[in-house]
Amino acid sequence: MTVIDIPGSKSVTARALFLAAAAEGTTTLLRPLVSDDTEGFAEGLTALGYAVRREPGAWHIEGRPDGPGADTADVYCRDGATTARFLPTLVAAGRGTYRFDASAQMRGRPLGPLSTALRTLGVDLRHLEKEGHHPLDVHASGVKGGALTLDAGQSSQYLTALLMLGPLTAEGLDITVTDLVSEPYVEITLAMMRAFGADVRQEGRTYRVAPTGYRARTYDIEPDASTSSYFFAAAALEPGRSVTVPGLGTGALQGDLAFVDVLRRMGAEVEITDTGTTVRSTGTLRGLTVNMRDISDTMPTLAALAPFADGPVRIEDVANTRVKECDRLDACAENLRRLGITVRTGPDWIEIHPGTPTGPVEIATHGDHRIVMSFAVTALRTPGITFDDPGCVKKTFPDFHRVFDAFVHS
């Protein structure tokens, strides 16, 4: 059995940075993810006038409950969706003028429902080129609060950003959601807000957030469940192989750990304990139909594994994967077809038929870290797979290729 220490969760690290910046006092984040996304978030906070001190294994953030220390700032969000959505929301509670921009890839990703919600709350937010997209200006003067309706059917990050803003408003927020994707990510948000002292309650489709502010604390970042999926899938694929990820067990916040339940349905042995999760190959992978709406970041992992199942693998309700770093549904289909696999797709589904992927093939990554890491699993059984942009894994796991290669040869 191989034990793999997976870097900290990107989702948890990003939320923790927001909450730490908003809290009264100095927060210490233990084992935060160090990647392009999270470093971009931390640098954004620094540009806004928050004190961030980084050392190996711990980041220290001095909170500013009244908002950024800088009256004006230009913030470059890189490729980070959490940075690009959370920081403009954070600064709205302060006072000043702040400009945000992002990479071409991030400029193409939607922001509209969040912008509309912030404007409903009285925030002066202006898109500078294309409505609903970066770049944008926020002329902040605090947020009174109130009630609003939100469509979070494209991204749960819209709801997360507004929920985290709630305790910083003068009167609190009532957010009624008409549609919601990736709901487990919202559960992460609620748990972390409460850990930082917030009072947030869910009543049906409405979330009620009291204007409590936040309290600083020491917070331990758990391993990234989405990143773990590549190692779990590799273990399920290779006969005689098993892998354990410590620190990701029954108390884990991240819904993407449910990916191992998909592997269990396909025939792998799965054990989840208080201290970690283990996946073992049984030598069998069965086809299945699975709804991945709540764990859609692991859709490419399953798509890359699917050709090795004994029957078709149909993944449903994943329309939101079309507005990620790339159109992940089409990217998976494109690359699988280039490998000789029969694939059918629809607006929100993909069906992959059994087959033997054949190389050599250069995987078109579209600059998407999850496409690279997913097809590294396919490459275990397919000589000749290369990637047109292998380095884009820096977004969430800069050391992925070395760690995955060491795992494969362990």
Short mmCIF file of C-alpha atoms in Angstrom, two decimals:
data_model
loop_
_atom_site.label_atom_id
_atom_site.label_comp_id
_atom_site.label_asym_id
_atom_site.label_seq_id
_atom_site.Cartn_x
_atom_site.Cartn_y
_atom_site.Cartn_z
CA MET A 1 0.00 0.00 0.00
CA THR A 2 1.27 3.46 -0.95
CA VAL A 3 0.62 6.45 1.29
CA ILE A 4 0.42 9.79 -0.53
CA ASP A 5 0.54 13.17 1.17
CA ILE A 6 -1.72 15.33 -0.97
CA PRO A 7 -1.29 19.13 -0.83
CA GLY A 8 -3.91 21.21 0.93
CA SER A 9 -7.32 21.83 -0.56
CA LYS A 10 -7.52 24.73 -2.99
CA SER A 11 -11.17 25.34 -2.09
CA VAL A 12 -10.49 25.35 1.65
CA THR A 13 -7.36 27.49 1.32
CA ALA A 14 -9.16 30.15 -0.74
CA ARG A 15 -12.06 30.36 1.70
CA ALA A 16 -9.68 30.45 4.64
CA LEU A 17 -7.77 33.37 3.10
CA PHE A 18 -11.00 35.36 2.70
CA LEU A 19 -12.17 34.58 6.22
CA ALA A 20 -8.77 35.32 7.75
CA ALA A 21 -8.58 38.67 5.96
CA ALA A 22 -12.06 39.58 7.25
CA ALA A 23 -11.51 38.40 10.84
CA GLU A 24 -10.61 40.36 13.95
CA GLY A 25 -7.05 39.34 14.87
CA THR A 26 -4.30 37.29 13.25
CA THR A 27 -5.15 33.92 11.72
CA THR A 28 -2.64 31.13 11.12
CA LEU A 29 -3.39 28.69 8.30
CA LEU A 30 -1.60 25.38 8.71
CA ARG A 31 -0.58 23.39 5.61
CA PRO A 32 -2.20 25.74 3.07
CA LEU A 33 -1.99 24.83 -0.58
CA VAL A 34 0.98 26.52 -2.25
CA SER A 35 0.07 26.88 -5.93
CA ASP A 36 -0.44 29.51 -8.59
CA ASP A 37 -4.08 30.02 -7.56
CA THR A 38 -3.48 30.40 -3.84
CA GLU A 39 -0.33 32.48 -4.22
CA GLY A 40 -2.29 34.76 -6.55
CA PHE A 41 -4.98 35.10 -3.88
CA ALA A 42 -2.39 35.91 -1.19
CA GLU A 43 -0.69 38.46 -3.44
CA GLY A 44 -4.09 40.01 -4.13
CA LEU A 45 -4.63 40.43 -0.40
CA THR A 46 -1.21 42.04 -0.06
CA ALA A 47 -1.98 44.48 -2.87
CA LEU A 48 -5.17 45.41 -1.03
CA GLY A 49 -3.26 46.24 2.14
CA TYR A 50 -3.66 43.09 4.18
CA ALA A 51 -0.56 41.80 5.99
CA VAL A 52 0.23 38.26 4.82
CA ARG A 53 3.32 36.46 6.08
CA ARG A 54 4.14 33.14 4.48
CA GLU A 55 6.48 30.49 5.84
CA PRO A 56 6.78 26.78 5.05
CA GLY A 57 3.67 25.00 6.32
CA ALA A 58 1.97 28.11 7.72
CA TRP A 59 0.57 31.40 6.48
CA HIS A 60 -0.28 34.23 8.89
CA ILE A 61 -2.90 36.82 7.93
CA GLU A 62 -3.69 39.95 9.94
CA GLY A 63 -7.41 40.50 9.58
CA ARG A 64 -9.04 43.84 8.76
CA PRO A 65 -12.78 43.63 9.57
CA ASP A 66 -13.31 47.17 8.21
CA GLY A 67 -11.91 46.28 4.80
CA PRO A 68 -8.69 46.68 2.82
CA GLY A 69 -5.87 48.79 4.18
CA ALA A 70 -5.33 50.37 0.77
CA ASP A 71 -7.73 53.02 -0.54
CA THR A 72 -6.92 52.08 -4.12
CA ALA A 73 -5.36 48.98 -5.64
CA ASP A 74 -4.93 47.10 -8.89
CA VAL A 75 -5.32 43.35 -8.37
CA TYR A 76 -4.37 40.73 -10.96
CA CYS A 77 -6.27 37.50 -10.30
CA ARG A 78 -4.22 35.28 -12.66
CA ASP A 79 -6.25 32.17 -13.62
CA GLY A 80 -7.91 31.85 -10.21
CA ALA A 81 -11.71 31.76 -10.20
CA THR A 82 -11.85 31.96 -6.40
CA THR A 83 -9.51 34.97 -6.45
CA ALA A 84 -11.48 36.61 -9.25
CA ARG A 85 -14.83 36.10 -7.52
CA PHE A 86 -14.01 36.30 -3.82
CA LEU A 87 -11.74 39.36 -3.70
CA PRO A 88 -14.11 41.81 -5.45
CA THR A 89 -16.77 40.65 -2.98
CA LEU A 90 -14.45 41.07 0.01
CA VAL A 91 -13.50 44.64 -0.90
CA ALA A 92 -17.16 45.65 -1.30
CA ALA A 93 -17.41 45.70 2.52
CA GLY A 94 -14.60 48.26 2.76
CA ARG A 95 -14.11 51.76 1.41
CA GLY A 96 -12.03 52.61 -1.62
CA THR A 97 -11.65 52.08 -5.36
CA TYR A 98 -10.28 48.77 -6.58
CA ARG A 99 -9.60 47.45 -10.06
CA PHE A 100 -9.47 43.74 -10.85
CA ASP A 101 -8.22 41.96 -13.94
CA ALA A 102 -7.34 38.36 -14.78
CA SER A 103 -5.76 36.12 -17.39
CA ALA A 104 -7.37 35.67 -20.79
CA GLN A 105 -8.64 32.28 -19.61
CA MET A 106 -10.26 33.77 -16.51
CA ARG A 107 -11.62 36.74 -18.46
CA GLY A 108 -13.64 34.22 -20.43
CA ARG A 109 -15.31 32.72 -17.35
CA PRO A 110 -18.65 34.16 -16.22
CA LEU A 111 -19.15 36.50 -13.29
CA GLY A 112 -22.54 37.99 -14.16
CA PRO A 113 -24.85 36.54 -11.47
CA LEU A 114 -22.43 37.60 -8.72
CA SER A 115 -22.08 41.10 -10.19
CA THR A 116 -25.86 41.44 -10.39
CA ALA A 117 -26.26 40.34 -6.77
CA LEU A 118 -23.62 42.80 -5.54
CA ARG A 119 -25.30 45.62 -7.45
CA THR A 120 -28.62 44.63 -5.87
CA LEU A 121 -26.92 45.23 -2.52
CA GLY A 122 -25.89 48.71 -3.64
CA VAL A 123 -22.29 47.96 -4.62
CA ASP A 124 -20.93 50.21 -7.38
CA LEU A 125 -19.38 47.52 -9.60
CA ARG A 126 -18.52 48.24 -13.22
CA HIS A 127 -17.34 45.82 -15.88
CA LEU A 128 -14.80 47.62 -18.04
CA GLU A 129 -14.97 45.63 -21.27
CA LYS A 130 -17.48 42.77 -21.47
CA GLU A 131 -20.47 42.80 -19.14
CA GLY A 132 -20.30 39.97 -16.61
CA HIS A 133 -16.55 39.40 -17.04
CA HIS A 134 -13.21 40.75 -15.89
CA PRO A 135 -11.78 43.38 -15.87
CA LEU A 136 -13.92 45.31 -13.40
CA ASP A 137 -13.88 48.19 -10.94
CA VAL A 138 -15.41 48.19 -7.47
CA HIS A 139 -16.10 51.58 -5.85
CA ALA A 140 -16.64 50.34 -2.31
CA SER A 141 -18.53 52.15 0.44
CA GLY A 142 -19.62 49.28 2.69
CA VAL A 143 -22.65 47.01 2.31
CA LYS A 144 -25.86 47.53 4.25
CA GLY A 145 -27.22 44.06 3.54
CA GLY A 146 -30.75 42.87 2.91
CA ALA A 147 -32.46 40.22 0.81
CA LEU A 148 -31.60 39.04 -2.67
CA THR A 149 -32.28 36.20 -5.10
CA LEU A 150 -29.39 34.37 -6.75
CA ASP A 151 -29.01 31.90 -9.61
CA ALA A 152 -25.98 29.77 -8.74
CA GLY A 153 -26.62 27.20 -11.46
CA GLN A 154 -23.33 28.01 -13.21
CA SER A 155 -21.12 28.14 -10.15
CA SER A 156 -21.56 27.67 -6.43
CA GLN A 157 -18.75 30.22 -5.98
CA TYR A 158 -21.29 33.02 -6.53
CA LEU A 159 -23.20 31.86 -3.46
CA THR A 160 -20.05 31.22 -1.45
CA ALA A 161 -18.74 34.74 -2.08
CA LEU A 162 -22.01 36.33 -0.96
CA LEU A 163 -22.34 34.08 2.09
CA MET A 164 -18.85 35.03 3.25
CA LEU A 165 -19.70 38.70 2.71
CA GLY A 166 -22.80 38.44 4.92
CA PRO A 167 -21.16 38.79 8.38
CA LEU A 168 -19.36 41.93 7.13
CA THR A 169 -22.59 43.74 6.22
CA ALA A 170 -24.36 46.18 8.53
CA GLU A 171 -27.64 44.26 8.71
CA GLY A 172 -26.87 40.75 7.45
CA LEU A 173 -27.99 38.95 4.30
CA ASP A 174 -30.89 36.73 3.27
CA ILE A 175 -30.00 34.90 0.06
CA THR A 176 -32.64 32.84 -1.75
CA VAL A 177 -31.19 30.49 -4.36
CA THR A 178 -33.18 29.58 -7.48
CA ASP A 179 -30.63 27.06 -8.78
CA LEU A 180 -27.45 25.63 -7.31
CA VAL A 181 -24.67 23.43 -8.64
CA SER A 182 -21.88 21.73 -6.64
CA GLU A 183 -23.80 22.09 -3.38
CA PRO A 184 -21.16 20.27 -1.29
CA TYR A 185 -18.85 23.25 -1.89
CA VAL A 186 -21.42 25.45 -0.18
CA GLU A 187 -21.36 23.05 2.77
CA ILE A 188 -17.60 23.69 2.99
CA THR A 189 -18.31 27.41 3.08
CA LEU A 190 -20.93 27.15 5.83
CA ALA A 191 -18.73 24.95 8.03
CA MET A 192 -15.75 27.26 7.66
CA MET A 193 -17.76 30.43 8.28
CA ARG A 194 -19.05 28.92 11.53
CA ALA A 195 -15.50 27.93 12.49
CA PHE A 196 -14.58 31.63 12.19
CA GLY A 197 -17.52 32.71 14.37
CA ALA A 198 -20.30 33.41 11.87
CA ASP A 199 -24.00 32.77 12.46
CA VAL A 200 -25.41 31.37 9.22
CA ARG A 201 -28.55 29.28 8.85
CA GLN A 202 -30.22 27.51 5.96
CA GLU A 203 -34.00 27.45 5.70
CA GLY A 204 -34.97 25.57 2.56
CA ARG A 205 -33.54 27.51 -0.38
CA THR A 206 -32.78 30.58 1.74
CA TYR A 207 -29.55 31.25 3.62
CA ARG A 208 -29.71 33.74 6.50
CA VAL A 209 -26.43 35.33 7.55
CA ALA A 210 -26.20 37.52 10.67
CA PRO A 211 -23.86 40.56 10.79
CA THR A 212 -21.54 38.99 13.35
CA GLY A 213 -18.16 39.61 11.77
CA TYR A 214 -15.43 36.94 12.10
CA ARG A 215 -12.90 35.94 14.76
CA ALA A 216 -9.32 34.94 13.95
CA ARG A 217 -8.12 31.44 14.75
CA THR A 218 -5.61 28.76 13.81
CA TYR A 219 -7.04 26.69 10.98
CA ASP A 220 -5.72 23.39 9.58
CA ILE A 221 -6.19 22.93 5.82
CA GLU A 222 -7.18 19.38 4.87
CA PRO A 223 -5.76 17.61 1.77
CA ASP A 224 -7.38 18.37 -1.57
CA ALA A 225 -10.07 15.80 -2.42
CA SER A 226 -10.19 16.71 -6.12
CA THR A 227 -6.43 16.23 -6.43
CA SER A 228 -6.70 12.95 -4.54
CA SER A 229 -9.08 11.64 -7.20
CA TYR A 230 -6.24 11.05 -9.69
CA PHE A 231 -4.40 8.81 -7.24
CA PHE A 232 -7.59 7.01 -6.23
CA ALA A 233 -8.45 6.40 -9.90
CA ALA A 234 -4.92 5.13 -10.61
CA ALA A 235 -5.17 2.73 -7.69
CA ALA A 236 -8.54 1.43 -8.91
CA LEU A 237 -7.13 0.89 -12.41
CA GLU A 238 -3.97 -1.03 -11.64
CA PRO A 239 -4.44 -4.63 -10.35
CA GLY A 240 -2.79 -5.16 -6.99
CA ARG A 241 -2.43 -1.46 -6.35
CA SER A 242 -3.75 0.47 -3.34
CA VAL A 243 -3.33 4.02 -2.09
CA THR A 244 -4.10 5.80 1.17
CA VAL A 245 -4.52 9.56 1.52
CA PRO A 246 -4.10 10.50 5.20
CA GLY A 247 -5.98 13.46 6.61
CA LEU A 248 -8.94 12.97 4.28
CA GLY A 249 -11.43 10.81 6.14
CA THR A 250 -14.90 10.69 7.62
CA GLY A 251 -14.70 14.26 8.95
CA ALA A 252 -13.59 15.78 5.64
CA LEU A 253 -15.33 18.95 4.51
CA GLN A 254 -14.95 18.37 0.79
CA GLY A 255 -17.75 16.76 -1.16
CA ASP A 256 -15.35 15.59 -3.87
CA LEU A 257 -14.32 12.77 -1.57
CA ALA A 258 -17.56 11.16 -2.81
CA PHE A 259 -15.60 10.28 -5.95
CA VAL A 260 -14.45 7.18 -4.10
CA ASP A 261 -18.10 6.08 -3.89
CA VAL A 262 -18.15 6.13 -7.70
CA LEU A 263 -15.03 3.94 -7.71
CA ARG A 264 -16.71 1.60 -5.23
CA ARG A 265 -19.70 1.24 -7.56
CA MET A 266 -17.26 0.39 -10.36
CA GLY A 267 -15.73 -2.42 -8.31
CA ALA A 268 -12.88 -0.93 -6.30
CA GLU A 269 -12.52 -1.55 -2.57
CA VAL A 270 -12.85 1.64 -0.54
CA GLU A 271 -12.20 2.20 3.15
CA ILE A 272 -12.83 5.56 4.83
CA THR A 273 -11.72 6.00 8.42
CA ASP A 274 -11.31 8.92 10.80
CA THR A 275 -7.72 9.32 9.67
CA GLY A 276 -7.80 8.76 5.91
CA THR A 277 -9.19 7.06 2.82
CA THR A 278 -7.87 3.96 1.06
CA VAL A 279 -8.74 2.67 -2.42
CA ARG A 280 -7.71 -0.80 -3.60
CA SER A 281 -8.01 -2.36 -7.02
CA THR A 282 -10.00 -5.58 -7.37
CA GLY A 283 -8.96 -5.99 -10.99
CA THR A 284 -12.50 -5.10 -12.09
CA LEU A 285 -13.96 -1.83 -13.34
CA ARG A 286 -17.65 -1.88 -14.20
CA GLY A 287 -19.47 0.59 -16.39
CA LEU A 288 -22.14 2.75 -14.79
CA THR A 289 -24.38 5.79 -15.13
CA VAL A 290 -23.65 8.45 -12.53
CA ASN A 291 -24.90 11.95 -11.75
CA MET A 292 -21.85 14.10 -10.98
CA ARG A 293 -23.56 17.48 -10.50
CA ASP A 294 -22.25 17.75 -6.95
CA ILE A 295 -18.72 16.50 -7.70
CA SER A 296 -18.22 17.84 -11.22
CA ASP A 297 -14.52 18.71 -10.74
CA THR A 298 -13.88 14.96 -10.73
CA MET A 299 -15.77 14.40 -13.99
CA PRO A 300 -12.54 14.50 -16.06
CA THR A 301 -10.96 11.93 -13.71
CA LEU A 302 -13.78 9.49 -14.35
CA ALA A 303 -13.82 10.27 -18.07
CA ALA A 304 -10.10 9.45 -18.33
CA LEU A 305 -10.61 6.18 -16.43
CA ALA A 306 -13.82 5.19 -18.26
CA PRO A 307 -12.36 3.42 -21.35
CA PHE A 308 -11.00 0.68 -19.08
CA ALA A 309 -14.43 -0.23 -17.67
CA ASP A 310 -16.25 -3.32 -18.92
CA GLY A 311 -19.25 -1.30 -20.10
CA PRO A 312 -20.22 2.26 -21.02
CA VAL A 313 -19.68 5.01 -18.48
CA ARG A 314 -22.31 7.74 -18.70
CA ILE A 315 -21.76 10.92 -16.68
CA GLU A 316 -24.82 13.14 -16.31
CA ASP A 317 -25.78 16.63 -15.09
CA VAL A 318 -22.39 18.25 -15.63
CA ALA A 319 -23.32 21.27 -17.76
CA ASN A 320 -21.32 23.54 -15.45
CA THR A 321 -18.08 21.81 -16.54
CA ARG A 322 -18.44 23.71 -19.81
CA VAL A 323 -17.61 27.01 -18.05
CA LYS A 324 -14.53 25.95 -16.10
CA GLU A 325 -10.91 26.63 -17.14
CA CYS A 326 -12.05 25.21 -20.47
CA ASP A 327 -15.11 23.35 -21.76
CA ARG A 328 -14.10 20.23 -19.88
CA LEU A 329 -16.85 18.08 -21.30
CA ASP A 330 -15.78 18.75 -24.89
CA ALA A 331 -12.08 18.59 -23.97
CA CYS A 332 -12.50 15.10 -22.51
CA ALA A 333 -14.50 13.95 -25.53
CA GLU A 334 -11.96 15.43 -27.96
CA ASN A 335 -8.98 13.74 -26.33
CA LEU A 336 -10.69 10.38 -25.85
CA ARG A 337 -11.68 10.32 -29.52
CA ARG A 338 -8.08 11.08 -30.50
CA LEU A 339 -7.14 8.02 -28.46
CA GLY A 340 -9.59 5.92 -30.50
CA ILE A 341 -12.39 5.76 -27.93
CA THR A 342 -16.06 6.03 -28.89
CA VAL A 343 -17.65 8.97 -27.10
CA ARG A 344 -21.10 10.57 -27.24
CA THR A 345 -21.95 13.91 -25.69
CA GLY A 346 -24.93 16.14 -25.02
CA PRO A 347 -25.48 19.52 -23.39
CA ASP A 348 -24.85 18.17 -19.89
CA TRP A 349 -23.66 14.58 -20.33
CA ILE A 350 -20.91 12.42 -21.76
CA GLU A 351 -20.99 8.68 -22.52
CA ILE A 352 -17.71 6.81 -22.95
CA HIS A 353 -17.57 3.31 -24.38
CA PRO A 354 -15.03 0.63 -23.47
CA GLY A 355 -11.93 0.42 -25.58
CA THR A 356 -8.16 0.36 -25.61
CA PRO A 357 -6.72 3.87 -25.89
CA THR A 358 -3.89 3.95 -28.40
CA GLY A 359 -1.00 6.39 -28.66
CA PRO A 360 1.09 8.20 -29.43
CA VAL A 361 -1.25 11.14 -28.81
CA GLU A 362 -0.55 14.63 -27.54
CA ILE A 363 -3.36 15.59 -25.18
CA ALA A 364 -4.87 19.00 -25.88
CA THR A 365 -4.96 20.43 -22.36
CA HIS A 366 -6.52 23.83 -23.16
CA GLY A 367 -4.38 25.13 -20.29
CA ASP A 368 -6.54 23.18 -17.82
CA HIS A 369 -4.75 21.52 -14.91
CA ARG A 370 -7.51 18.94 -14.45
CA ILE A 371 -7.24 17.70 -18.05
CA VAL A 372 -3.52 17.02 -17.54
CA MET A 373 -3.90 15.25 -14.21
CA SER A 374 -6.86 13.19 -15.41
CA PHE A 375 -5.20 11.90 -18.57
CA ALA A 376 -2.11 11.02 -16.56
CA VAL A 377 -4.34 8.18 -15.33
CA THR A 378 -5.10 7.09 -18.92
CA ALA A 379 -1.36 7.19 -19.64
CA LEU A 380 -0.78 4.40 -17.10
CA ARG A 381 -2.14 1.96 -19.71
CA THR A 382 -1.39 3.97 -22.86
CA PRO A 383 2.23 4.42 -23.97
CA GLY A 384 2.94 7.57 -25.94
CA ILE A 385 0.62 10.05 -24.21
CA THR A 386 2.14 13.52 -23.92
CA PHE A 387 0.65 16.93 -23.06
CA ASP A 388 0.82 20.19 -24.99
CA ASP A 389 1.01 22.15 -21.72
CA PRO A 390 2.11 19.86 -18.88
CA GLY A 391 3.13 22.82 -16.73
CA CYS A 392 -0.42 24.12 -16.29
CA VAL A 393 -0.69 21.84 -13.23
CA LYS A 394 1.01 24.72 -11.36
CA LYS A 395 -2.49 26.10 -10.85
CA THR A 396 -3.21 23.61 -8.06
CA PHE A 397 -0.36 21.07 -7.80
CA PRO A 398 3.01 22.29 -9.15
CA ASP A 399 4.75 19.05 -8.14
CA PHE A 400 2.11 16.74 -9.63
CA HIS A 401 4.23 15.05 -12.30
CA ARG A 402 7.01 14.11 -9.89
CA VAL A 403 4.63 12.87 -7.20
CA PHE A 404 2.44 10.92 -9.63
CA ASP A 405 5.50 9.31 -11.26
CA ALA A 406 6.85 8.32 -7.84
CA PHE A 407 3.46 6.82 -6.98
CA VAL A 408 3.33 4.85 -10.24
CA HIS A 409 6.78 3.39 -9.63
CA SER A 410 6.32 2.71 -5.93
#
